[in-house]
Amino acid sequence: MDTFISRSPADTVAFGVKLGSMARQGWVIGVTGDLGAGKTQLVKGIAESLGIRERIPSPTFALVIEHRGGRWPLFHLDLYRLETMAQILAAGLEDFLFSGEGLTVIEWYERWQGPAPAQLCRVTLRATSETERLIEYHAPCP
Ligand SMILES: Nc1ncnc2c1ncn2[C@@H]1O[C@H](COP(=O)(O)OP(=O)(O)O)[C@@H](O)[C@H]1O
Ligand SMILES: [Mg+2]
């Protein structure tokens, strides 16, 4: 496990750029952290690294937002509103974990209780102050 200390939203975006630029097609990045921890900020950086220029809204209500037009498609999922595996499966989100196409990033990944994707990179963000975030990441993340 490695750690990175982010001292601003921009730092977290920059960390996302680094992570995204190391990612391979088919990776799933599973992100954990409370509301406001910076998960969506991280995804903004990942999108930037793929050359995606459009805005990156939170998929809290949409559940999944697909961004095309970058190096690969980015599938941005948010499981916050789905409390059980049955709900996640009923929403049809399982394919995004196993399609092998593009890059899938999942906020509230810990809600997924099924088999782990083959290429899973896990990232945890924790607010340690108003502006500081402790970011932990696990192999095969860079
Ligand atoms: N170091 C930091 N990294 C990321 N976000 C930060 C940081 N410091 C303050 N923030 C603020 O925390 C909030 C994070 O929001 P967001 O990325 O939507 O969180 P989440 O998706 O985890 O709910 C933003 O308002 C952002 O400005
Ligand atoms: Mg979010």
PDB file of C-alpha atoms in Angstrom, residues 4-141:
ATOM      1  CA  PHE A   4      -0.127  10.345  -0.987  1.00  0.00           C
ATOM      2  CA  ILE A   5      -1.081  13.471   0.951  1.00  0.00           C
ATOM      3  CA  SER A   6      -3.221  15.914  -1.000  1.00  0.00           C
ATOM      4  CA  ARG A   7      -3.315  19.468   0.315  1.00  0.00           C
ATOM      5  CA  SER A   8      -5.850  20.927  -2.114  1.00  0.00           C
ATOM      6  CA  PRO A   9      -8.534  19.878  -4.603  1.00  0.00           C
ATOM      7  CA  ALA A  10      -5.982  20.594  -7.356  1.00  0.00           C
ATOM      8  CA  ASP A  11      -3.536  18.154  -5.721  1.00  0.00           C
ATOM      9  CA  THR A  12      -6.200  15.453  -5.816  1.00  0.00           C
ATOM     10  CA  VAL A  13      -6.945  16.169  -9.489  1.00  0.00           C
ATOM     11  CA  ALA A  14      -3.201  15.968 -10.220  1.00  0.00           C
ATOM     12  CA  PHE A  15      -3.013  12.607  -8.433  1.00  0.00           C
ATOM     13  CA  GLY A  16      -5.905  11.446 -10.622  1.00  0.00           C
ATOM     14  CA  VAL A  17      -4.002  12.521 -13.738  1.00  0.00           C
ATOM     15  CA  LYS A  18      -1.012  10.457 -12.622  1.00  0.00           C
ATOM     16  CA  LEU A  19      -3.163   7.431 -11.854  1.00  0.00           C
ATOM     17  CA  GLY A  20      -5.047   7.694 -15.137  1.00  0.00           C
ATOM     18  CA  SER A  21      -1.891   8.047 -17.183  1.00  0.00           C
ATOM     19  CA  MET A  22      -0.604   4.732 -15.764  1.00  0.00           C
ATOM     20  CA  ALA A  23      -3.903   2.904 -16.261  1.00  0.00           C
ATOM     21  CA  ARG A  24      -4.377   0.281 -18.935  1.00  0.00           C
ATOM     22  CA  GLN A  25      -7.481  -0.445 -20.882  1.00  0.00           C
ATOM     23  CA  GLY A  26      -9.785  -2.741 -18.909  1.00  0.00           C
ATOM     24  CA  TRP A  27      -8.761  -1.440 -15.507  1.00  0.00           C
ATOM     25  CA  VAL A  28     -11.316  -0.862 -12.805  1.00  0.00           C
ATOM     26  CA  ILE A  29     -10.458   1.804 -10.238  1.00  0.00           C
ATOM     27  CA  GLY A  30     -12.498   1.235  -7.071  1.00  0.00           C
ATOM     28  CA  VAL A  31     -12.692   4.362  -4.925  1.00  0.00           C
ATOM     29  CA  THR A  32     -13.701   4.488  -1.260  1.00  0.00           C
ATOM     30  CA  GLY A  33     -14.206   7.531   0.984  1.00  0.00           C
ATOM     31  CA  ASP A  34     -16.941   9.456   2.760  1.00  0.00           C
ATOM     32  CA  LEU A  35     -19.070  12.144   1.158  1.00  0.00           C
ATOM     33  CA  GLY A  36     -16.823  15.085   0.348  1.00  0.00           C
ATOM     34  CA  ALA A  37     -13.625  13.031   0.586  1.00  0.00           C
ATOM     35  CA  GLY A  38     -12.690  13.981  -2.983  1.00  0.00           C
ATOM     36  CA  LYS A  39     -13.675  10.930  -5.017  1.00  0.00           C
ATOM     37  CA  THR A  40     -15.199  12.986  -7.817  1.00  0.00           C
ATOM     38  CA  GLN A  41     -12.189  15.351  -7.821  1.00  0.00           C
ATOM     39  CA  LEU A  42      -9.990  12.303  -8.388  1.00  0.00           C
ATOM     40  CA  VAL A  43     -12.154  11.210 -11.328  1.00  0.00           C
ATOM     41  CA  LYS A  44     -11.748  14.681 -12.885  1.00  0.00           C
ATOM     42  CA  GLY A  45      -8.002  14.035 -13.024  1.00  0.00           C
ATOM     43  CA  ILE A  46      -8.445  10.545 -14.445  1.00  0.00           C
ATOM     44  CA  ALA A  47     -10.701  11.981 -17.171  1.00  0.00           C
ATOM     45  CA  GLU A  48      -8.145  14.693 -17.923  1.00  0.00           C
ATOM     46  CA  SER A  49      -5.421  12.069 -18.354  1.00  0.00           C
ATOM     47  CA  LEU A  50      -7.554  10.344 -20.992  1.00  0.00           C
ATOM     48  CA  GLY A  51      -7.975  13.624 -22.853  1.00  0.00           C
ATOM     49  CA  ILE A  52     -11.651  13.941 -21.956  1.00  0.00           C
ATOM     50  CA  ARG A  53     -12.569  17.602 -21.961  1.00  0.00           C
ATOM     51  CA  GLU A  54     -16.207  17.621 -20.984  1.00  0.00           C
ATOM     52  CA  ARG A  55     -17.383  18.406 -17.465  1.00  0.00           C
ATOM     53  CA  ILE A  56     -17.333  15.504 -14.985  1.00  0.00           C
ATOM     54  CA  PRO A  57     -20.537  15.652 -12.971  1.00  0.00           C
ATOM     55  CA  SER A  58     -21.210  13.325 -10.069  1.00  0.00           C
ATOM     56  CA  PRO A  59     -23.169  10.235 -11.188  1.00  0.00           C
ATOM     57  CA  THR A  60     -24.981  10.080  -7.836  1.00  0.00           C
ATOM     58  CA  PHE A  61     -28.382  10.092  -9.522  1.00  0.00           C
ATOM     59  CA  ALA A  62     -27.508   8.821 -12.991  1.00  0.00           C
ATOM     60  CA  LEU A  63     -25.551   5.900 -11.387  1.00  0.00           C
ATOM     61  CA  VAL A  64     -23.265   5.751 -14.431  1.00  0.00           C
ATOM     62  CA  ILE A  65     -22.027   8.408 -16.844  1.00  0.00           C
ATOM     63  CA  GLU A  66     -20.095   7.387 -19.944  1.00  0.00           C
ATOM     64  CA  HIS A  67     -17.501   9.782 -21.325  1.00  0.00           C
ATOM     65  CA  ARG A  68     -16.349   9.109 -24.872  1.00  0.00           C
ATOM     66  CA  GLY A  69     -13.966  11.188 -26.916  1.00  0.00           C
ATOM     67  CA  GLY A  70     -10.859  10.382 -24.894  1.00  0.00           C
ATOM     68  CA  ARG A  71      -8.121   7.810 -25.443  1.00  0.00           C
ATOM     69  CA  TRP A  72     -10.590   5.193 -24.172  1.00  0.00           C
ATOM     70  CA  PRO A  73     -14.128   5.467 -22.913  1.00  0.00           C
ATOM     71  CA  LEU A  74     -14.413   6.329 -19.234  1.00  0.00           C
ATOM     72  CA  PHE A  75     -17.280   4.749 -17.317  1.00  0.00           C
ATOM     73  CA  HIS A  76     -17.889   6.704 -14.117  1.00  0.00           C
ATOM     74  CA  LEU A  77     -20.092   4.852 -11.621  1.00  0.00           C
ATOM     75  CA  ASP A  78     -21.387   5.930  -8.230  1.00  0.00           C
ATOM     76  CA  LEU A  79     -22.910   3.256  -5.973  1.00  0.00           C
ATOM     77  CA  TYR A  80     -23.901   5.675  -3.192  1.00  0.00           C
ATOM     78  CA  ARG A  81     -27.619   5.231  -3.720  1.00  0.00           C
ATOM     79  CA  LEU A  82     -27.393   1.454  -4.101  1.00  0.00           C
ATOM     80  CA  GLU A  83     -27.163  -0.195  -0.718  1.00  0.00           C
ATOM     81  CA  THR A  84     -27.404  -3.852  -1.637  1.00  0.00           C
ATOM     82  CA  MET A  85     -25.874  -6.125  -4.240  1.00  0.00           C
ATOM     83  CA  ALA A  86     -29.402  -6.880  -5.486  1.00  0.00           C
ATOM     84  CA  GLN A  87     -29.878  -3.177  -6.268  1.00  0.00           C
ATOM     85  CA  ILE A  88     -26.514  -2.943  -8.019  1.00  0.00           C
ATOM     86  CA  LEU A  89     -27.317  -5.980 -10.160  1.00  0.00           C
ATOM     87  CA  ALA A  90     -30.861  -4.739 -10.872  1.00  0.00           C
ATOM     88  CA  ALA A  91     -29.396  -1.442 -12.075  1.00  0.00           C
ATOM     89  CA  GLY A  92     -27.402  -3.427 -14.643  1.00  0.00           C
ATOM     90  CA  LEU A  93     -24.016  -2.136 -13.479  1.00  0.00           C
ATOM     91  CA  GLU A  94     -22.204  -5.478 -13.305  1.00  0.00           C
ATOM     92  CA  ASP A  95     -21.081  -5.381 -16.950  1.00  0.00           C
ATOM     93  CA  PHE A  96     -19.053  -2.232 -16.296  1.00  0.00           C
ATOM     94  CA  LEU A  97     -16.816  -4.204 -13.914  1.00  0.00           C
ATOM     95  CA  PHE A  98     -16.088  -7.004 -16.347  1.00  0.00           C
ATOM     96  CA  SER A  99     -16.376  -5.609 -19.872  1.00  0.00           C
ATOM     97  CA  GLY A 100     -12.638  -5.003 -20.262  1.00  0.00           C
ATOM     98  CA  GLU A 101     -13.475  -2.026 -22.449  1.00  0.00           C
ATOM     99  CA  GLY A 102     -12.165   1.402 -21.524  1.00  0.00           C
ATOM    100  CA  LEU A 103     -11.586   2.460 -17.940  1.00  0.00           C
ATOM    101  CA  THR A 104     -14.189   2.064 -15.200  1.00  0.00           C
ATOM    102  CA  VAL A 105     -14.020   4.205 -12.072  1.00  0.00           C
ATOM    103  CA  ILE A 106     -16.416   3.397  -9.234  1.00  0.00           C
ATOM    104  CA  GLU A 107     -17.214   5.697  -6.319  1.00  0.00           C
ATOM    105  CA  TRP A 108     -18.390   3.817  -3.191  1.00  0.00           C
ATOM    106  CA  TYR A 109     -16.734   0.691  -4.592  1.00  0.00           C
ATOM    107  CA  GLU A 110     -17.021  -1.084  -1.194  1.00  0.00           C
ATOM    108  CA  ARG A 111     -20.744  -1.505  -1.841  1.00  0.00           C
ATOM    109  CA  TRP A 112     -19.846  -4.062  -4.537  1.00  0.00           C
ATOM    110  CA  GLN A 113     -19.781  -7.426  -2.765  1.00  0.00           C
ATOM    111  CA  GLY A 114     -19.366  -9.627  -5.835  1.00  0.00           C
ATOM    112  CA  PRO A 115     -16.206 -11.071  -7.386  1.00  0.00           C
ATOM    113  CA  ALA A 116     -13.383  -8.588  -7.855  1.00  0.00           C
ATOM    114  CA  PRO A 117     -12.587  -7.421 -11.388  1.00  0.00           C
ATOM    115  CA  ALA A 118      -9.400  -8.934 -12.837  1.00  0.00           C
ATOM    116  CA  GLN A 119      -7.546  -5.605 -13.002  1.00  0.00           C
ATOM    117  CA  LEU A 120      -8.657  -3.804  -9.880  1.00  0.00           C
ATOM    118  CA  CYS A 121      -6.901  -0.775  -8.450  1.00  0.00           C
ATOM    119  CA  ARG A 122      -8.259   0.356  -5.087  1.00  0.00           C
ATOM    120  CA  VAL A 123      -8.002   3.900  -3.816  1.00  0.00           C
ATOM    121  CA  THR A 124      -9.168   5.220  -0.434  1.00  0.00           C
ATOM    122  CA  LEU A 125      -9.485   8.913   0.421  1.00  0.00           C
ATOM    123  CA  ARG A 126      -9.768  10.213   3.962  1.00  0.00           C
ATOM    124  CA  ALA A 127     -10.279  13.838   5.001  1.00  0.00           C
ATOM    125  CA  THR A 128      -7.661  14.667   7.630  1.00  0.00           C
ATOM    126  CA  SER A 129      -8.561  18.380   7.701  1.00  0.00           C
ATOM    127  CA  GLU A 130     -10.719  20.832   5.759  1.00  0.00           C
ATOM    128  CA  THR A 131      -8.250  20.803   2.859  1.00  0.00           C
ATOM    129  CA  GLU A 132      -6.021  17.769   3.444  1.00  0.00           C
ATOM    130  CA  ARG A 133      -6.764  14.269   2.189  1.00  0.00           C
ATOM    131  CA  LEU A 134      -4.843  11.088   2.894  1.00  0.00           C
ATOM    132  CA  ILE A 135      -4.955   8.945  -0.248  1.00  0.00           C
ATOM    133  CA  GLU A 136      -4.076   5.249   0.012  1.00  0.00           C
ATOM    134  CA  TYR A 137      -3.732   3.077  -3.049  1.00  0.00           C
ATOM    135  CA  HIS A 138      -2.978  -0.557  -3.629  1.00  0.00           C
ATOM    136  CA  ALA A 139      -1.271  -2.588  -6.336  1.00  0.00           C
ATOM    137  CA  PRO A 140      -1.664  -2.717  -9.292  1.00  0.00           C
ATOM    138  CA  CYS A 141      -2.133   1.044  -8.993  1.00  0.00           C
TER     139      CYS A 141
END
